[in-house]
Amino acid sequence: MAGPSFVPRAHDIYPDDVPMAAPNFFDVPADESPLQQLIRHWMNERHSPDILPGQEDVLGGLLDHIRRQSNTVHLLRSDPDSSEEEHFRIMLAQTEIERVKFVVRSYIRTRLYKIEKYARYIANTPEVQERLSQAELNHAQTFANLTEDHFNISVLQALPEHQRGLDDQTPFTPPMIPEPDKSRAVFVHALDDCPPVRLPDGTTLRIQKGQIVLTPYAVVEQLLGIGSVELV
Amino acid sequence: MALPVSLRNSVTPPELELIASEQLVEIVPLIAMERTAFISGAYGPLRPPTKAKIPIWMAMNLKFKKKCHIVPPDWLNVEFLQERLIQETSRPEFSQLPFRFAEVAKLLLDVAQDDIQNPDKIRSLLKDIREARQAKSREGLQKIDHSELSLPNLCSMEINEIRPFFVRAMGVLTHITRDAATEARGFDGL
C-alpha cells in the first residue's frame, strides 16, 4: 500500500549491534540524534545561570518532525481497517510525540523564564541579544518596556526626580538590573578532553573526557559554548 | 511565571527518568512489528521471539500491555551489584556504575519486576549502594572550595540530590574568598 506509513528514514541512528566492549558507560554516540541534542541543550539551559545561545535549527527540525509524525498518525488513525500491529505503532508514535513535545516546551519555558527575569539586562546588552531568536528578542524588549512603564505609572512618577531612576548604582546594595550570576556553581560533564581553563583561585584546570566537576559557571562558559562539556 | 519555582534551580527526578528512558534496552517482543521510524530513530523489526533493542519508554509501554519481556541490562543483577557494593564499602572512591543507573533501575523494577531475577534482593542491594555512596558524597563536602571539585563516577540522580547544597556551599565560599580578597587589597592600599 502506497499510503502513509512510518518508513524508516535514510539511515539508522543506531546500528543494530551497538558495540558493548569496554564498559564506558558515558559513551555518547558519535552522531547524536536531534532529539538527544535538544535534550542536552535543554539540560544545559536548565542548569546554566546565563541564557545560552538559542538552538533554533535543532528546535525547528524537531518541530517539523513532530508535525510530520502527527500527520502520519492522523492519517493512519482515520483508516478504519488497520491491523492490531498498526494500532501499536500508532500508540507508540503518539507517545513519543508527547514526550518530544514535553522536552520542547520545557526548553522554551526555561528560556522564557530567564528572558523575563533578565529582560532589562538583555535590552541593554547587545552581546546577549545575539543569543536570542528574533521572537525572543522582541519579547524581551516589549517585556522590559512594559515593566518600566508600569513602574513609572504606578510609583515612580510620584517620587522626587532624583529617585526615579531604574538603574541607580548604589554601593552595598544589589544592582537594580538583575544580571545572571555567573559565579554560581554548576556540575559539568566533559564530552571531550578540554583545553585548560582558569579557575578563580588562579590555577588552571584541564578537564578530561568523562570527568565530572563542580565549578563556577564562568570557568566553563567557553567550553560549554564549543560543546566540549554538558551540564548535568 | 514561565517556570515554576521548584524547577528553577534543579531538575526533578521524573525529568531525569524521562531522559534516561531514551536509552535502549533489549526486549523479547510478543508482537510482530515492522521496522518503524520514530522521531528518535528507527526501531524494529520486532519478530517474536528474536530479541530487539528499543528505547526504555517504548519497552515500558509494551510491557504494560504485556506485549514484551524486558531483558535487564548486564549490570542489573544480584552478582554485579553485590560486587559493586563490596567495592563501595571497602574502597574510598565511588565505584563505576552507569551514569543513569538509579533511574533505569527504578523504571525497570517498577514495570518489569517479573523479568528480573530476585527483584527484592536487587532493590535492597541498590539501597545499600545508594547509602554507601551518599555517605561518600557527604564526606566529599569537606573537600569543597570556591573553585573546583572533581567528582569521578558520580551518577545523575546523586548529582541532582546533592546539587542544591553543594551549589550553595560553593557560592558561600566564593563570597567569602571574594570579600577576603577585596579586604586584602584594601589593606594594601593603606
XYZ file of C-alpha atoms in Angstrom:
422
model
C 0.000 0.000 0.000
C 1.413 3.346 -1.005
C -0.442 5.237 1.716
C 1.201 6.887 4.687
C 3.400 4.726 6.805
C 6.363 5.056 9.100
C 9.040 4.484 6.537
C 12.461 4.233 8.131
C 14.490 7.234 7.176
C 17.666 7.331 5.146
C 19.968 5.790 7.683
C 19.617 4.355 11.116
C 20.761 6.340 14.019
C 21.590 3.239 15.965
C 23.312 0.375 14.243
C 21.850 -2.980 15.233
C 24.911 -4.161 17.038
C 25.926 -1.354 19.325
C 29.412 -2.282 20.483
C 29.282 -3.414 24.078
C 33.050 -3.750 24.520
C 34.583 -1.549 27.198
C 32.217 -0.623 29.996
C 32.474 3.048 29.185
C 29.064 3.978 30.456
C 29.389 7.549 29.299
C 29.970 6.898 25.649
C 27.918 9.345 23.659
C 27.019 8.007 20.219
C 29.139 9.776 17.596
C 26.138 11.231 15.848
C 23.635 12.431 18.379
C 20.068 12.350 17.137
C 18.322 15.740 17.000
C 16.234 14.738 19.998
C 19.331 13.892 22.028
C 20.817 17.212 21.018
C 17.738 19.023 22.203
C 17.756 17.097 25.484
C 21.387 18.106 26.009
C 20.635 21.768 25.276
C 17.543 21.598 27.459
C 19.577 20.355 30.419
C 22.323 22.917 29.739
C 19.738 25.664 29.702
C 18.135 24.411 32.898
C 21.408 24.318 34.796
C 23.130 27.364 33.412
C 22.596 30.650 35.248
C 23.039 32.585 31.991
C 20.947 32.469 28.807
C 22.625 30.173 26.279
C 22.520 30.594 22.507
C 19.089 29.529 21.234
C 19.069 26.272 19.275
C 16.698 27.337 16.555
C 17.884 24.798 13.985
C 17.524 21.794 16.266
C 14.210 23.082 17.524
C 12.863 23.865 14.057
C 13.915 20.470 12.741
C 12.211 18.675 15.607
C 9.039 20.728 15.339
C 8.833 19.817 11.655
C 9.388 16.209 12.551
C 6.642 16.331 15.178
C 4.294 17.819 12.600
C 5.119 15.163 10.006
C 4.761 12.375 12.532
C 1.437 13.775 13.793
C 0.117 13.938 10.250
C 1.095 10.342 9.644
C -0.566 9.268 12.875
C -3.668 11.219 11.974
C -3.926 9.621 8.544
C -3.345 6.143 9.903
C -5.967 6.592 12.577
C -8.576 7.564 10.053
C -8.041 4.237 8.306
C -10.859 2.065 9.717
C -9.394 -1.354 8.904
C -5.923 -1.014 10.330
C -4.389 -4.087 11.900
C -3.544 -4.617 15.548
C 0.095 -4.136 14.706
C -0.708 -0.766 13.228
C -2.520 0.178 16.443
C 0.603 -0.422 18.440
C 2.696 1.641 16.086
C 0.219 4.481 16.264
C 0.123 4.305 20.038
C 3.907 4.300 20.308
C 4.324 7.093 17.791
C 1.815 9.210 19.696
C 3.506 8.538 22.996
C 6.773 9.652 21.522
C 5.276 12.802 20.060
C 4.052 13.741 23.532
C 7.462 13.052 25.043
C 9.228 15.218 22.494
C 6.653 17.968 22.918
C 7.321 17.942 26.636
C 11.033 18.498 26.114
C 10.407 21.238 23.542
C 8.002 23.021 25.857
C 10.225 22.760 28.873
C 13.192 24.086 26.875
C 11.242 27.093 25.649
C 9.761 27.779 29.063
C 13.190 27.747 30.649
C 14.393 30.340 28.177
C 11.236 32.390 28.612
C 11.747 32.433 32.360
C 15.287 33.744 32.018
C 14.297 36.239 29.343
C 11.623 37.750 31.552
C 13.827 37.729 34.602
C 16.715 39.471 32.806
C 14.620 41.468 30.321
C 16.186 44.816 31.152
C 19.687 43.408 31.225
C 19.088 41.883 27.788
C 17.696 45.136 26.435
C 20.950 46.864 27.476
C 23.432 44.164 26.411
C 23.882 43.584 22.663
C 26.159 40.609 23.344
C 23.333 38.678 24.997
C 20.864 39.727 22.321
C 22.826 37.720 19.779
C 21.957 34.518 21.633
C 18.222 35.096 21.307
C 15.927 34.332 18.420
C 14.071 37.270 16.869
C 10.848 36.321 18.618
C 12.616 36.022 21.961
C 14.353 39.338 21.475
C 11.099 41.103 20.644
C 9.533 39.608 23.737
C 12.447 40.709 25.932
C 12.241 44.272 24.663
C 8.466 44.514 24.956
C 8.615 42.974 28.419
C 11.315 45.409 29.557
C 9.324 48.377 28.266
C 6.100 47.152 29.829
C 7.584 46.716 33.292
C 9.345 50.049 33.032
C 6.091 51.803 32.097
C 4.310 50.000 34.866
C 6.846 51.114 37.479
C 6.661 54.663 36.206
C 2.915 54.899 36.237
C 2.287 53.070 39.487
C 5.049 54.556 41.683
C 7.974 56.357 40.190
C 6.209 59.397 38.774
C 5.066 60.271 42.280
C 8.628 60.288 43.593
C 11.106 63.170 43.560
C 13.003 63.442 40.284
C 16.331 62.015 41.521
C 14.714 58.877 42.922
C 13.045 57.818 39.706
C 15.986 56.026 38.128
C 15.735 52.319 37.425
C 19.452 51.761 37.067
C 20.964 53.538 40.080
C 24.232 52.068 41.248
C 24.228 52.288 44.991
C 27.182 50.730 46.778
C 26.437 47.767 49.072
C 23.008 47.117 47.591
C 22.170 44.622 44.884
C 22.080 46.157 41.392
C 18.664 47.336 40.219
C 19.012 45.460 36.946
C 19.342 41.774 37.799
C 22.121 40.033 35.915
C 22.863 36.314 35.606
C 25.166 35.203 38.406
C 27.997 33.570 36.511
C 29.816 32.634 39.688
C 27.096 30.106 40.520
C 28.452 26.580 40.581
C 27.373 24.032 38.004
C 28.027 20.321 37.575
C 29.973 19.780 34.399
C 30.421 16.554 32.489
C 33.155 16.623 29.844
C 32.218 15.185 26.462
C 35.770 15.615 25.181
C 39.202 16.347 26.547
C 39.019 20.068 27.156
C 41.594 22.808 26.706
C 42.808 24.180 30.045
C 40.626 26.725 31.810
C 41.494 29.208 34.517
C 39.973 28.703 37.927
C 39.060 31.592 40.231
C 41.988 30.764 42.526
C 44.401 31.389 39.645
C 45.326 27.795 38.890
C 44.429 26.071 35.659
C 42.235 23.037 35.245
C 42.301 20.562 32.410
C 39.069 18.592 32.342
C 39.395 15.174 30.797
C 36.769 13.369 28.795
C 34.198 11.764 31.056
C 35.172 13.720 34.146
C 32.543 15.326 36.335
C 33.455 18.572 38.022
C 31.651 21.097 40.177
C 32.905 24.563 39.336
C 31.622 28.115 38.873
C 29.761 28.648 35.612
C 32.174 31.372 34.460
C 35.014 28.821 34.362
C 33.323 26.569 31.833
C 31.294 29.131 29.910
C 33.555 28.915 26.866
C 33.797 25.129 26.969
C 30.012 24.934 27.002
C 29.918 27.266 24.019
C 32.086 24.966 21.922
C 30.188 21.900 23.077
C 33.073 20.144 24.850
C 31.100 19.865 28.045
C 27.497 19.469 29.091
C 25.832 20.454 32.325
C 24.323 17.645 34.365
C 5.654 32.561 35.695
C 7.162 30.704 32.809
C 8.892 28.182 35.023
C 7.546 27.013 38.395
C 9.785 27.843 41.341
C 10.531 24.189 42.014
C 12.070 23.799 38.558
C 14.261 26.897 38.564
C 17.371 25.628 40.272
C 17.270 21.948 39.617
C 15.616 19.250 37.608
C 13.150 16.781 39.064
C 13.615 13.009 39.287
C 10.745 12.385 36.823
C 12.546 14.595 34.300
C 15.708 12.575 34.792
C 13.667 9.415 34.273
C 12.326 10.851 31.045
C 15.872 11.411 29.825
C 17.050 8.003 30.986
C 14.186 6.242 29.242
C 15.573 7.347 25.879
C 18.283 4.735 26.428
C 17.964 1.453 24.631
C 17.084 -1.811 26.307
C 16.811 -5.298 24.958
C 13.397 -6.922 24.777
C 11.849 -10.159 23.712
C 8.798 -8.999 21.780
C 5.498 -10.861 21.913
C 4.040 -8.990 18.959
C 5.381 -8.507 15.480
C 6.034 -5.046 14.154
C 7.749 -3.839 11.016
C 10.724 -1.530 11.279
C 9.258 1.833 12.178
C 10.650 5.343 12.020
C 10.241 7.300 15.208
C 11.472 10.765 15.994
C 14.430 9.439 17.961
C 15.345 6.846 15.326
C 14.109 3.743 13.563
C 13.409 0.657 15.655
C 12.458 -2.882 14.826
C 11.537 -5.029 13.139
C 10.064 -6.924 16.057
C 9.724 -10.615 15.324
C 8.966 -12.875 18.267
C 10.985 -14.426 19.747
C 14.022 -12.601 18.342
C 15.477 -10.048 20.722
C 15.376 -6.404 19.679
C 16.665 -3.131 21.060
C 14.222 -0.313 21.640
C 14.102 2.713 23.947
C 13.134 2.030 27.539
C 9.977 4.139 27.308
C 8.806 2.025 24.414
C 9.652 -1.182 26.211
C 7.738 0.020 29.273
C 4.777 0.850 27.109
C 4.726 -2.597 25.522
C 5.377 -4.244 28.864
C 2.326 -2.565 30.375
C 0.264 -4.165 27.653
C 2.056 -7.488 28.157
C 3.490 -7.394 24.663
C 7.131 -7.944 25.544
C 9.600 -9.215 28.105
C 12.388 -6.868 29.070
C 15.920 -8.242 29.223
C 17.543 -6.427 32.144
C 20.881 -4.739 31.321
C 24.148 -6.501 32.240
C 24.546 -4.592 35.443
C 21.050 -5.109 36.837
C 21.590 -8.435 38.562
C 22.482 -9.648 42.016
C 26.098 -10.719 41.264
C 27.146 -7.460 39.644
C 25.538 -5.255 42.272
C 26.863 -7.397 45.111
C 30.362 -6.943 43.770
C 29.826 -3.188 43.425
C 28.538 -3.000 46.967
C 31.695 -4.681 48.233
C 33.819 -2.207 46.272
C 31.698 0.628 47.514
C 32.116 -0.279 51.156
C 35.764 -1.316 51.010
C 37.267 1.490 48.932
C 37.188 5.234 49.415
C 36.279 6.154 45.828
C 32.948 5.832 44.077
C 32.692 2.623 42.082
C 31.851 2.790 38.418
C 28.186 2.471 37.612
C 26.179 3.555 34.576
C 25.523 7.295 34.753
C 21.763 6.862 34.909
C 21.673 3.553 36.799
C 19.321 4.784 39.501
C 16.698 5.955 37.020
C 16.935 2.898 34.784
C 16.854 0.510 37.735
C 13.788 2.193 39.173
C 11.912 2.218 35.867
C 12.663 -1.414 35.133
C 11.958 -2.616 38.667
C 8.653 -0.770 38.580
C 7.287 -2.216 35.369
C 9.235 -5.373 34.700
C 9.643 -6.972 38.098
C 8.748 -10.382 36.717
C 11.503 -10.212 34.079
C 14.205 -9.599 36.659
C 15.582 -12.338 38.837
C 15.434 -11.693 42.515
C 13.991 -8.163 42.345
C 13.751 -7.790 46.110
C 17.383 -8.647 46.618
C 18.301 -6.180 43.853
C 16.236 -3.477 45.487
C 17.943 -3.932 48.800
C 21.388 -4.012 47.139
C 20.612 -0.795 45.278
C 19.531 0.772 48.528
C 22.738 -0.284 50.272
C 24.838 1.023 47.394
C 22.949 4.276 47.494
C 23.558 4.678 51.192
C 27.249 3.890 50.925
C 27.603 6.427 48.125
C 25.589 9.062 49.960
C 27.985 8.815 52.871
C 30.866 9.394 50.470
C 29.165 12.420 48.918
C 28.781 13.931 52.342
C 32.427 13.317 53.045
C 33.298 14.923 49.716
C 31.782 18.099 51.027
C 34.851 18.573 53.213
C 36.975 18.997 50.123
C 34.832 21.673 48.548
C 36.431 25.066 47.937
C 35.468 28.070 45.863
C 36.929 26.961 42.567
C 36.636 23.299 41.718
C 35.600 19.881 42.993
C 36.113 16.759 40.957
C 33.504 14.056 41.393
C 34.524 10.949 39.490
C 31.836 8.316 38.897
C 29.092 10.289 40.499
C 25.741 9.475 38.917
C 22.979 11.626 37.564
C 20.486 11.079 40.377
C 23.174 11.575 43.029
C 24.291 14.823 41.461
C 20.723 16.007 41.480
C 20.401 15.085 45.122
C 23.477 16.957 46.304
C 23.074 19.850 43.875
C 21.236 22.427 45.996
C 23.538 22.045 48.968
C 26.817 21.835 47.058
C 25.979 24.761 44.798
C 25.102 26.890 47.776
C 28.174 25.825 49.681
C 30.375 26.807 46.781
C 28.503 30.080 46.441
C 29.157 30.931 50.079
C 32.835 30.072 49.709
C 33.074 32.244 46.598
C 31.625 35.113 48.582
C 33.992 34.647 51.475
C 37.032 34.457 49.208
C 35.942 37.454 47.218
C 35.370 39.508 50.356
C 38.729 38.435 51.757
C 40.426 39.410 48.501
C 38.850 42.865 48.426
C 39.739 43.352 52.053
C 43.349 42.366 51.416
C 43.552 44.822 48.534
C 42.033 47.472 50.801
C 44.810 46.960 53.361
C 47.450 47.114 50.656
C 46.137 50.487 49.664
C 46.584 51.862 53.159
